[in-house]
Tab-separated table of C-alpha atoms and ligand atoms in Angstrom:
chain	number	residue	atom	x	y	z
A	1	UNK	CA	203.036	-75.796	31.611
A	2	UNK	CA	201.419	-79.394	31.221
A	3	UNK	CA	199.994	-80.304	27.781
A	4	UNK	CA	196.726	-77.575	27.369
A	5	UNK	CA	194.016	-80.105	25.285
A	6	UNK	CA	191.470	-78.229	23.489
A	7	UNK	CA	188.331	-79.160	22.917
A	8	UNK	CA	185.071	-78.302	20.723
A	9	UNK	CA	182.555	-75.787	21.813
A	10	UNK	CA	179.283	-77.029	22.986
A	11	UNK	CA	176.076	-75.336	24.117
A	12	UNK	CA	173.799	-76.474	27.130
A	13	UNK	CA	170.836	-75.216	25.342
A	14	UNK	CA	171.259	-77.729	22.770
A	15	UNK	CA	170.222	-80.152	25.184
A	16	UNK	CA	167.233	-78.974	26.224
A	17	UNK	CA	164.765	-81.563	24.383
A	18	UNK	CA	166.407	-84.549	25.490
A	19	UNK	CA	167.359	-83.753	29.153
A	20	UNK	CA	164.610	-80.856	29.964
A	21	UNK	CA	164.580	-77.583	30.430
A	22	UNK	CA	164.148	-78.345	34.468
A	23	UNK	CA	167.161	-79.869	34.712
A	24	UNK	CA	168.869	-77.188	32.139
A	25	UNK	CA	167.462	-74.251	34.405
A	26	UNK	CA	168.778	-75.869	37.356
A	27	UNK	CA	172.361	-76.151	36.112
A	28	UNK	CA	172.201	-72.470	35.245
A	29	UNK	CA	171.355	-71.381	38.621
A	30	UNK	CA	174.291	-73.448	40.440
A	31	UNK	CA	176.288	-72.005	37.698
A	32	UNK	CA	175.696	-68.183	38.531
A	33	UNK	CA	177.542	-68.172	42.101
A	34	UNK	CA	180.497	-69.491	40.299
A	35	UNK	CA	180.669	-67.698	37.697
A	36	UNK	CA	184.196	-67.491	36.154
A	37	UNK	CA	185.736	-70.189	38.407
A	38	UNK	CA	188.941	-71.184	37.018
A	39	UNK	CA	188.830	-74.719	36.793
A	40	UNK	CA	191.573	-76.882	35.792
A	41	UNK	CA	191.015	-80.615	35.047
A	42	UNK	CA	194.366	-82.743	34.333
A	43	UNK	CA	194.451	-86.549	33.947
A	44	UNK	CA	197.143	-88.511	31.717
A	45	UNK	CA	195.623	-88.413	28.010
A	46	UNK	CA	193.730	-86.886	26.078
A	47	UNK	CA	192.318	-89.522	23.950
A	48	UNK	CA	191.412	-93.348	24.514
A	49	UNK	CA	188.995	-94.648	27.942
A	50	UNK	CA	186.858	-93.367	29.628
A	51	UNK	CA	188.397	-89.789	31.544
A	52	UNK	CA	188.698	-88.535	28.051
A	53	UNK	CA	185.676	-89.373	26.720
A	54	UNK	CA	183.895	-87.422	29.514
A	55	UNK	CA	186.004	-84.546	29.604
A	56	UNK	CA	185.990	-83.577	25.693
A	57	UNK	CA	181.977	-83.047	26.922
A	58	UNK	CA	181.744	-81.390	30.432
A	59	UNK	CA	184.994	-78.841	29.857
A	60	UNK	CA	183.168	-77.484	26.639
A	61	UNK	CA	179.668	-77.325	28.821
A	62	UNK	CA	181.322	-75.637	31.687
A	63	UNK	CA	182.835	-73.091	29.152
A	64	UNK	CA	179.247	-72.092	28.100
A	65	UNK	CA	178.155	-71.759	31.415
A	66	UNK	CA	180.170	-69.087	32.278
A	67	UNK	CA	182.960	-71.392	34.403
A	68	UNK	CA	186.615	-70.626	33.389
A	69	UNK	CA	187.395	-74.330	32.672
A	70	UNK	CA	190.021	-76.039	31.295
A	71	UNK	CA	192.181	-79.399	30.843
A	72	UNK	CA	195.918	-80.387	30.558
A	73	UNK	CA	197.397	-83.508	30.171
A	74	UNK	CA	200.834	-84.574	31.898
A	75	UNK	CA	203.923	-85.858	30.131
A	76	UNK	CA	205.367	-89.373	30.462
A	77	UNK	CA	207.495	-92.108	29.216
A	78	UNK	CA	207.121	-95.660	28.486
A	79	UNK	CA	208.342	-96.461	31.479
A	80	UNK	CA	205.945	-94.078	33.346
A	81	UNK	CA	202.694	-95.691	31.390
A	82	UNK	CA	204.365	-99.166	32.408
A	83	UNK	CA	204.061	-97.874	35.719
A	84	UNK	CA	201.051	-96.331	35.911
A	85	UNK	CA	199.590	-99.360	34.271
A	86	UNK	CA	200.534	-101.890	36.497
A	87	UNK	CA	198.934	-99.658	39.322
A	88	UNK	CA	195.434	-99.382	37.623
A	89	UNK	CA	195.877	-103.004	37.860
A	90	UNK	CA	196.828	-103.435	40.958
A	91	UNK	CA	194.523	-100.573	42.526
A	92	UNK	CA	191.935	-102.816	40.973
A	93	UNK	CA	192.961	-105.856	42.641
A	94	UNK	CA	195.804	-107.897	40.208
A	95	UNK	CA	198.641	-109.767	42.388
A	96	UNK	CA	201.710	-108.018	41.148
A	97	UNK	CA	205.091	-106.380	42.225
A	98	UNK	CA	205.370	-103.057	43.089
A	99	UNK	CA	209.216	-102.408	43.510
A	100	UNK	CA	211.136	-99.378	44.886
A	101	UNK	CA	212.003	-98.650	41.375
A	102	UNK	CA	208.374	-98.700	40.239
A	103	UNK	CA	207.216	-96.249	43.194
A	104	UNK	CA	210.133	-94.108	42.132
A	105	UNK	CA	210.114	-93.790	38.706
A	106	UNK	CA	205.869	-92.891	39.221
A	107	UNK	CA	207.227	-90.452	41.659
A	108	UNK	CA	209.987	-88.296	39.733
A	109	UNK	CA	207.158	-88.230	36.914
A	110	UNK	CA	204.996	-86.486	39.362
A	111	UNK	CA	207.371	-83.885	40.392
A	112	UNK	CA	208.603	-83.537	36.762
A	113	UNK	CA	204.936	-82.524	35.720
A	114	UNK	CA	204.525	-80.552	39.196
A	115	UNK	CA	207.457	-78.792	37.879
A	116	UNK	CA	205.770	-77.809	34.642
A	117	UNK	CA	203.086	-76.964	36.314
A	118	UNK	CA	201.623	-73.227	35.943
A	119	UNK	CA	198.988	-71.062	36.792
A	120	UNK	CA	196.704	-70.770	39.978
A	121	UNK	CA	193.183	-71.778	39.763
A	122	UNK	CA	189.761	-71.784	41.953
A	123	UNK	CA	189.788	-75.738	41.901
A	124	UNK	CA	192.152	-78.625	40.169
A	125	UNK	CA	190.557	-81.714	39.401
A	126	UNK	CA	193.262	-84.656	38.948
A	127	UNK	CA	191.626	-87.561	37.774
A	128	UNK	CA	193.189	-91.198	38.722
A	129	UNK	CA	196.120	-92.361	39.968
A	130	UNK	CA	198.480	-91.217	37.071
A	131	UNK	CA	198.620	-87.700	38.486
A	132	UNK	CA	197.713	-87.915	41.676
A	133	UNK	CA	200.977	-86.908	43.016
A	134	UNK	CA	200.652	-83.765	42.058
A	135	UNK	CA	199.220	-81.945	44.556
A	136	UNK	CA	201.575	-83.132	47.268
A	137	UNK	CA	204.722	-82.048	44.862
A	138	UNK	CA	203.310	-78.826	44.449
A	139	UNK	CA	203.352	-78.249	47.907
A	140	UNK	CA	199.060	-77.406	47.686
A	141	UNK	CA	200.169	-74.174	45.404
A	142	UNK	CA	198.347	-73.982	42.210
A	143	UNK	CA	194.654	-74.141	43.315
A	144	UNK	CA	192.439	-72.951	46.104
A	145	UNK	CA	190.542	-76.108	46.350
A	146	UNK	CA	192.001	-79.440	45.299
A	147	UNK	CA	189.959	-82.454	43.870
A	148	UNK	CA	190.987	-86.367	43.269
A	149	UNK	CA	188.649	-87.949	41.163
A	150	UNK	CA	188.872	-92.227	41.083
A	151	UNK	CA	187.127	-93.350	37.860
A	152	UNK	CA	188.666	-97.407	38.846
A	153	UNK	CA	187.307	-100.048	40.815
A	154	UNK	CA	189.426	-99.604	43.628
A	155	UNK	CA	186.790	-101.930	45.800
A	156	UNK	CA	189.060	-104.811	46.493
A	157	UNK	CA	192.434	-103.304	45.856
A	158	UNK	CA	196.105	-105.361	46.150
A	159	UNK	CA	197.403	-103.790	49.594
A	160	UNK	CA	201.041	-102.957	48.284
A	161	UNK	CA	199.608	-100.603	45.711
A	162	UNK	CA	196.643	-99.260	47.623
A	163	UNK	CA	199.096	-98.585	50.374
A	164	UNK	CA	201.512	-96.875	48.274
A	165	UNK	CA	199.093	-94.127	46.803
A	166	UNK	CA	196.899	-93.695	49.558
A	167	UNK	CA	198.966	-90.855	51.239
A	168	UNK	CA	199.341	-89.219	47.991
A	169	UNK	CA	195.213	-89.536	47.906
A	170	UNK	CA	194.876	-88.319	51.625
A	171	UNK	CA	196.471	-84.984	50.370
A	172	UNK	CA	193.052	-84.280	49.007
A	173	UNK	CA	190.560	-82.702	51.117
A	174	UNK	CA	187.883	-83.506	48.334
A	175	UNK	CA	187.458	-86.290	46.994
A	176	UNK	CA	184.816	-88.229	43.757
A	177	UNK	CA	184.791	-91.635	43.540
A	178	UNK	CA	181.964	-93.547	41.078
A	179	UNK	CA	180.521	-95.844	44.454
A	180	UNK	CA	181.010	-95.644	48.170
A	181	UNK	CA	182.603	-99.150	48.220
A	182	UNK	CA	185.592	-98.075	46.003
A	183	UNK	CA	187.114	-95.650	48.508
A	184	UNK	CA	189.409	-97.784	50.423
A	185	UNK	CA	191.341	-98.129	53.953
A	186	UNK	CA	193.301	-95.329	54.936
A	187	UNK	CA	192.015	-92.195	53.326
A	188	UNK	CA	189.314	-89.482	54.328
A	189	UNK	CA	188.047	-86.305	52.737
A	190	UNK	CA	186.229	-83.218	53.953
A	191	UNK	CA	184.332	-83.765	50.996
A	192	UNK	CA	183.618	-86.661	49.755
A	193	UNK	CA	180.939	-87.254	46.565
A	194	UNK	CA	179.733	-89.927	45.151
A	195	UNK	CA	179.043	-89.453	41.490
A	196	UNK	CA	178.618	-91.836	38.345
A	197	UNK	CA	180.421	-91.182	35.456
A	198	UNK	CA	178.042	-90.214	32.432
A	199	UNK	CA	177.865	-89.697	28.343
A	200	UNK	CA	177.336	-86.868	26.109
A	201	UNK	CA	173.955	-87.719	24.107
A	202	UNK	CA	175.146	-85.299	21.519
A	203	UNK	CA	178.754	-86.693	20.589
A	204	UNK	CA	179.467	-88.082	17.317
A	205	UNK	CA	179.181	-91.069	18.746
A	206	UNK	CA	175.791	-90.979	20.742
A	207	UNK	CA	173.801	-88.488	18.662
A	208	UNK	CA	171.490	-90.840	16.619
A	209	UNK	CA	172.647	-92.939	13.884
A	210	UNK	CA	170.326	-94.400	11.740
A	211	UNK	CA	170.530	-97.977	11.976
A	212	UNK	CA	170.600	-98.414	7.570
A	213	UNK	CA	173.934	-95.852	7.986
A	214	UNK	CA	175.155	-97.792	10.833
A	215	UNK	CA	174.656	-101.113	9.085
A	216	UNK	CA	176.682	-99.717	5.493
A	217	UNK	CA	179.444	-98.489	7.779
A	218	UNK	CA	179.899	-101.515	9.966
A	219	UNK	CA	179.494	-103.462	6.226
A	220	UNK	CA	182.461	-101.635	5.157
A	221	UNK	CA	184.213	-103.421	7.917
A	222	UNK	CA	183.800	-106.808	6.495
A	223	UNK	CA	180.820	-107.557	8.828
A	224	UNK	CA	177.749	-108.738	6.868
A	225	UNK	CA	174.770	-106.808	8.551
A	226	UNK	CA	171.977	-109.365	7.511
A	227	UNK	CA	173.556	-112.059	10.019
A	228	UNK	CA	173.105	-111.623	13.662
A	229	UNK	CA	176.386	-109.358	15.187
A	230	UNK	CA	177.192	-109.494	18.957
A	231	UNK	CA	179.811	-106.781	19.807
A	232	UNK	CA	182.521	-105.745	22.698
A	233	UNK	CA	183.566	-102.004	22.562
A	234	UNK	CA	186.963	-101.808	25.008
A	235	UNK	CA	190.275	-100.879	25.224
A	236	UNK	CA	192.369	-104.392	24.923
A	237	UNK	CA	192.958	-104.668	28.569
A	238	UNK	CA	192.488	-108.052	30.912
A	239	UNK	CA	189.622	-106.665	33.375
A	240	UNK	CA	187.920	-106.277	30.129
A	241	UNK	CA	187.803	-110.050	29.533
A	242	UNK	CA	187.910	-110.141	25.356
A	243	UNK	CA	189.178	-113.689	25.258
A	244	UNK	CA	185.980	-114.448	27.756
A	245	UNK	CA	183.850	-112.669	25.353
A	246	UNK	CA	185.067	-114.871	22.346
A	247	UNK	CA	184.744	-117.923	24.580
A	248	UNK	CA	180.798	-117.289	25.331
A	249	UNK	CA	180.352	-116.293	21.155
A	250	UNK	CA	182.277	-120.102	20.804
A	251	UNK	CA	178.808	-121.164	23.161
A	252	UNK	CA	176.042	-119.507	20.822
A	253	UNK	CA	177.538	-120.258	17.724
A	254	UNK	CA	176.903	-123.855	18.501
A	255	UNK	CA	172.949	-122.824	18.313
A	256	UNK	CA	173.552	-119.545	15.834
A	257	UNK	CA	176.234	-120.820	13.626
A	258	UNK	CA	175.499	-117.427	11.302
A	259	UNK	CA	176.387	-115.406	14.795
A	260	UNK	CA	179.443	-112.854	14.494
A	261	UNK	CA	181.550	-111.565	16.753
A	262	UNK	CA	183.061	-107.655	16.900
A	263	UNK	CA	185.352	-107.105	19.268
A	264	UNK	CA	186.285	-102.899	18.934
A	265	UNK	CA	189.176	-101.322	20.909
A	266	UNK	CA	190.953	-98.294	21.098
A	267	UNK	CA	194.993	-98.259	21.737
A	268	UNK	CA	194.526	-95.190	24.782
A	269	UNK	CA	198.085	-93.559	24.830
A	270	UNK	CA	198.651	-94.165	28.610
A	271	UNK	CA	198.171	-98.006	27.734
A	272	UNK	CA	201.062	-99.621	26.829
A	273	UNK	CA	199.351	-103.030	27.651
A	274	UNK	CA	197.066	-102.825	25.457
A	275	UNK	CA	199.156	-104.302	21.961
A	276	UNK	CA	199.873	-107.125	24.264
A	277	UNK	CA	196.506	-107.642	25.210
A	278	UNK	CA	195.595	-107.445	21.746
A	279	UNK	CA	197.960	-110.083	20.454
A	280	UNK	CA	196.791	-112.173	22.939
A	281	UNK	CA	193.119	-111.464	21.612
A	282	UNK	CA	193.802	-112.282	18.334
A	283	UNK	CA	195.585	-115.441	18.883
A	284	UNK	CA	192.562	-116.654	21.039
A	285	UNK	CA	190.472	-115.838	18.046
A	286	UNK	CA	192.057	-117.778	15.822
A	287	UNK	CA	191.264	-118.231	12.243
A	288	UNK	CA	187.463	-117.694	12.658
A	289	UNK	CA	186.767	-114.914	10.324
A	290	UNK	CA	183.550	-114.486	11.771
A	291	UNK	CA	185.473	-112.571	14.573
A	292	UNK	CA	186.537	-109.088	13.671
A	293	UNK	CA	188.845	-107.234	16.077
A	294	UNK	CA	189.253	-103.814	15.242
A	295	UNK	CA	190.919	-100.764	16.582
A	296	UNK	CA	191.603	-97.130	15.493
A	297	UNK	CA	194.327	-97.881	13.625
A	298	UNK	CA	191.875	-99.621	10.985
A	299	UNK	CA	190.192	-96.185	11.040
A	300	UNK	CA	187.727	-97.056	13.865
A	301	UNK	CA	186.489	-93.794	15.512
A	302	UNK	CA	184.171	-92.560	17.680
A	303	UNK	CA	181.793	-92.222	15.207
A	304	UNK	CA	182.167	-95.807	14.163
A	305	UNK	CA	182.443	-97.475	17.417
A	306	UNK	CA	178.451	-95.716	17.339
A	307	UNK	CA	178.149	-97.393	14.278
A	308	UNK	CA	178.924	-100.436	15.666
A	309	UNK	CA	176.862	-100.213	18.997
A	310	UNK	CA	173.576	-98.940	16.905
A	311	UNK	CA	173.935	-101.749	14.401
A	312	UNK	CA	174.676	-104.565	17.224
A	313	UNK	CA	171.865	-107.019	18.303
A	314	UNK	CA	173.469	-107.423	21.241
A	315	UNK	CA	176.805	-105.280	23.232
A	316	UNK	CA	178.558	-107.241	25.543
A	317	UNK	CA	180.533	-106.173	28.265
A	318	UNK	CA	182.017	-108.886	30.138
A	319	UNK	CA	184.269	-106.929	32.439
A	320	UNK	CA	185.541	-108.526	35.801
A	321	UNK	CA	186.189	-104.990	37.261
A	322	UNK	CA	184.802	-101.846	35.433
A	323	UNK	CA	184.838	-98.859	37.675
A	324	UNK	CA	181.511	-97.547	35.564
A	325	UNK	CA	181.706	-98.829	32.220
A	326	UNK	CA	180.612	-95.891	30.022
A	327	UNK	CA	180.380	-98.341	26.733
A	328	UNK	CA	177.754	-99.928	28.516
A	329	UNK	CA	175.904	-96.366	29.041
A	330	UNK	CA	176.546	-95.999	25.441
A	331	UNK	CA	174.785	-98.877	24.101
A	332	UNK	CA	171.809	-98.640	26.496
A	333	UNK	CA	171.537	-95.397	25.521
A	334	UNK	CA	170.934	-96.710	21.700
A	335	UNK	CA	168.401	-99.295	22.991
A	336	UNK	CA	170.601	-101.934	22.256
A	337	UNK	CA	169.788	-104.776	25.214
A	338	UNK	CA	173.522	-105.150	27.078
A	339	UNK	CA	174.938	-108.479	28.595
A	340	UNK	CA	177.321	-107.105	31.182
A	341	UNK	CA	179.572	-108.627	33.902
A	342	UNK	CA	178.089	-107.965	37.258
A	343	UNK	CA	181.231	-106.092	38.658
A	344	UNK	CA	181.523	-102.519	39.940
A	345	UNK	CA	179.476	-99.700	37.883
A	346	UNK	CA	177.746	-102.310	35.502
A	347	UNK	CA	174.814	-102.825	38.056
A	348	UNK	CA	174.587	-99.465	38.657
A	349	UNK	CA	173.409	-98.880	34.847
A	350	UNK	CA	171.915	-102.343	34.376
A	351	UNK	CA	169.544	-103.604	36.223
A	352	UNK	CA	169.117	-107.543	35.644
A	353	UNK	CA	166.161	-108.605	33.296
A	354	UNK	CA	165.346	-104.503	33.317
A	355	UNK	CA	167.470	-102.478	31.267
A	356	UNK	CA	170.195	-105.248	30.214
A	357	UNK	CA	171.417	-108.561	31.917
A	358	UNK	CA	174.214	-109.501	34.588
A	359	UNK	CA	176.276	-112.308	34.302
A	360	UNK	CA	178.922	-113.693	36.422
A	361	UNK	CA	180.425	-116.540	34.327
A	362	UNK	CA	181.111	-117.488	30.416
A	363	UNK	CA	177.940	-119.841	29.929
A	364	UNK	CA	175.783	-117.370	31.385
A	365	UNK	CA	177.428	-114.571	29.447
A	366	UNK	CA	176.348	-117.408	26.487
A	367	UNK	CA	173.238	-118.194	27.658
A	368	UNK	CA	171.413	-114.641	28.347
A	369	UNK	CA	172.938	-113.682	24.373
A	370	UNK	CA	171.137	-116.840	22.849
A	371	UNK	CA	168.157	-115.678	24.471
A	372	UNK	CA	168.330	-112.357	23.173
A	373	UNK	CA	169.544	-113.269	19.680
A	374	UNK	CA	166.326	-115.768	19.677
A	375	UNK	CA	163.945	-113.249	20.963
A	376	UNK	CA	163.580	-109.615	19.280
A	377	UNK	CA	160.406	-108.670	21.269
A	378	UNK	CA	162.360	-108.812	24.369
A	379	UNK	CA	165.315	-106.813	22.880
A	380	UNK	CA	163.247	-104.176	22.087
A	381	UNK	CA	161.630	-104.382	25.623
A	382	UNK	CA	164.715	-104.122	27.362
A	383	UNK	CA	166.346	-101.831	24.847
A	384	UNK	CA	163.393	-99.106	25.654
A	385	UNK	CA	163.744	-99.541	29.334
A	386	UNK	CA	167.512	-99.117	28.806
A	387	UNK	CA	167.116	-95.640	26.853
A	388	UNK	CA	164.793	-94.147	29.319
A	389	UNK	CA	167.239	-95.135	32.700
A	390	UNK	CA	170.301	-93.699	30.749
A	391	UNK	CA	168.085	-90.434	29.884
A	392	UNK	CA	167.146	-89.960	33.447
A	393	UNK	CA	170.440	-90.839	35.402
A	394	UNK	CA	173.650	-91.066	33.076
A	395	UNK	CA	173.842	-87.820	30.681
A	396	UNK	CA	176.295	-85.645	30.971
A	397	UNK	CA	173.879	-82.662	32.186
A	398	UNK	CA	173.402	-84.995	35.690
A	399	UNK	CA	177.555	-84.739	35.938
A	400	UNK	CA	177.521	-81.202	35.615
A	401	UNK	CA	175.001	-80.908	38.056
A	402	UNK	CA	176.751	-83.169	40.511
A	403	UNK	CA	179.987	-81.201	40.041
A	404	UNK	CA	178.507	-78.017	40.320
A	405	UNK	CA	176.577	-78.966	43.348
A	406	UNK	CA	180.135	-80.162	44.199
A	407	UNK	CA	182.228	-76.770	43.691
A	408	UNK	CA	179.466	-74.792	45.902
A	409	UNK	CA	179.799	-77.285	48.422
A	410	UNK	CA	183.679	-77.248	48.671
A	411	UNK	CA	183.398	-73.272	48.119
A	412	UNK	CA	180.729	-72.847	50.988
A	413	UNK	CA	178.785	-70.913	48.908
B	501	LIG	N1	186.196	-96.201	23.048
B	501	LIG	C1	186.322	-95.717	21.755
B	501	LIG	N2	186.851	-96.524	20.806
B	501	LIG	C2	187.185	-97.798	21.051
B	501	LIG	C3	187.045	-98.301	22.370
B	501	LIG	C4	186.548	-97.474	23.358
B	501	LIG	O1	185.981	-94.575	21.473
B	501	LIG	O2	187.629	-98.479	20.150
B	501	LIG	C5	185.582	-95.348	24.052
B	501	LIG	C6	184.251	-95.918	24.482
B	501	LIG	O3	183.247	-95.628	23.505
B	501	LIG	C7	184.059	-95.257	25.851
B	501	LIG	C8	185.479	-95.169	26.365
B	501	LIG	O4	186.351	-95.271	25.236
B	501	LIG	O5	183.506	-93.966	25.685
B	501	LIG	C9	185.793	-96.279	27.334
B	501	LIG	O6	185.262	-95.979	28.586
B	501	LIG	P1	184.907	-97.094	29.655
B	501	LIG	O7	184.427	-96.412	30.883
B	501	LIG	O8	183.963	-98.084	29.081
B	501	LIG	O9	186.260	-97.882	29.920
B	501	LIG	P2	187.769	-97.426	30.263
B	501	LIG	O10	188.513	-97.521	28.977
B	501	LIG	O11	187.731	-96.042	30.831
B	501	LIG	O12	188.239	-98.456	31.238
């Protein structure tokens, strides 16, 4: 069997006040046809990014809805994540190798997990290219109804890698990518949705803080919460762009010298890049201890990277490819106003000089942060705006929805 996670229960009605009982009643009604569906979702870990984050939500909120839902993770080595790695960059565009031995060692990993595989469900989600081989080493046993779900920018992929997984990808007659433009040459699905990402309101780390807690616990951190604090919560990772991020704080603190800079990551298990990246971050930064860079291993949680996002004046997220970006639905969703790269799912969730702004390049990254740092009433403007766009188009409740709408679809029901 492949690793079972478990996660904590959660109840739909608990939601009822902030996403309305319209919406709840609706999800309860495309629930009833498929009532005790066995559902398996399986991606490659269970903690760190963004697949994670979602799925410790919607398998819990499937559960109370009467769906027989569940989630493994599968098993590999270093040399797997290497792998695996260097395809999420590549899918998402980065000019590297991708040797025989690459392809095969990404291969006998798939058919060592399809091996391990048990059990025969109503549908299998396999989220991202990790696992993706599954379904074509199980020879389509194991579920009635199989599902690939792309959570990365895929939109202007390098060819070698595309070209490598897209048979594996084809296998799927279903199909959820986050925008139209990410599913590339090559591939086509009987059913194909198109479905943003979303975040649980209620999680430890989006239920509200209040901003005197947030400021004591970010304090504790060595950040002093009277002087203006610009933050990056991300996994260490190039697309991510931390050493751009500490390049644009160099910019304002020529006009804020009291500005600091937080830049929060978590080491994902599947990302074996990521101390590497985070050397590399920490050299660029220097021996300015107005940056912090902090990770989970200094005890940084969920509940503290919401810490950090409530207590922020401003969140950056200077990505150059984000397939949605669900830190930047996080700290909308606290009102905080969000600088974001204008790449992949980032416009999606902001929409320039509405609910955040979009920048393309370092001084404008710098720019738009002055003149939010200089200019409360308009962080608060944008910082409502933000709240209400994330309440009414990025909560977990819409994802169920869209997934359920999804299942009946597939099922013809
Ligand atoms: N995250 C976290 N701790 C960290 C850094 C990130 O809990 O130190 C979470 C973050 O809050 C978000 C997810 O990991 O929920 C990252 O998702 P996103 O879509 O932004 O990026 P990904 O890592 O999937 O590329």
């Amino acid at each position: 069997m492949l690793d079972p996670v478990s996660t904590k229960p959660k109840q739909l009605q608990d939601y009822s006040q902030i996403a309305g009982e319209e919406l709840l009643n609706e999800i309860r009604n495309l629930a009833a046809p498929l009532k005790d569906a066995r559902i398996l979702n399986i991606n490659a870990t269970a903690f760190g990014g963004g697949v994670a984050e979602i799925l410790m939500s919607l398998v819990p909120l499937m559960q109370d809805i009467g769906l027989d839902a569940t989630w493994q993770v599968i098993q590999g080595n270093d040399d797997f994540f290497n792998v695996t790695k260097a395809s999420h960059n590549g899918l998402q565009g980065m000019q590297l190798p991708l040797t025989d031995s690459m392809k095969n060692t990404w291969k006998k990993y798939n058919q060592l997990n399809a091996n391990r595989f048990e059990g025969e469900y109503d549908f299998i989600i396999v989220h991202d290219p990790q696992p993706a081989g599954l379904k074509f080493f199980l020879e389509d046993k194991g579920a009635q109804h199989w599902i690939w779900r792309c959570h990365i920018d895929t939109s202007h992929p390098n060819p070698d890698f595309w070209n490598f997984y897209a048979p594996y990808i084809n296998t799927y007659e279903n199909a959820i990518f986050t925008l139209k433009d990410y599913v590339g040459p090559g591939v086509a699905f009987k059913n194909l949705a198109i479905i943003p990402p979303t975040i649980d309101p209620l999680s430890e780390k989006n239920a509200p803080i209040p901003v005197e807690t947030a400021r004591a616990t970010i304090a504790s951190y060595g950040i002093d919460p009277d002087r203006p604090l610009v933050t990056q919560v991300s996994r260490f990772d190039p697309w991510k762009d931390p050493l751009g991020v500490i390049d644009a704080y160099r910019i304002v603190k020529l006009s804020i010298p009291d500005v600091q800079l937080a830049l929060v990551g978590s080491m994902a298990s599947d990302d074996p890049e990521g101390w590497y990246y985070l050397d590399k971050t920490t050299r660029h930064a220097g021996e300015d201890n107005d940056i912090h860079i902090l990770h989970n291993f200094h005890g940084v949680g969920g509940y503290e990277v919401g810490c950090f996002q409530t207590a922020s004046d401003v969140v950056i997220q200077k990505s150059t490819r984000e397939g949605f970006g669900l830190v930047v639905t996080e700290a909308l969703w606290k009102g905080v106003p969000v600088v974001g790269g204008n790449v992949g799912g980032i416009p999606l969730q902001i929409l320039d000089g509405k609910t955040g702004y979009l920048v393309d390049t370092v001084e404008q990254c710098a720019d738009r942060v002055q003149q939010l740092l200089k200019n409360p009433g308009l962080c608060t403007e944008l910082g409502t705006a933000a709240r209400e766009f994330v309440r009414t188009h990025f909560l977990t409740m819409h994802h169920l929805r869209n997934y359920l709408k999804l299942f009946q679809t597939i099922a013809g029901k």
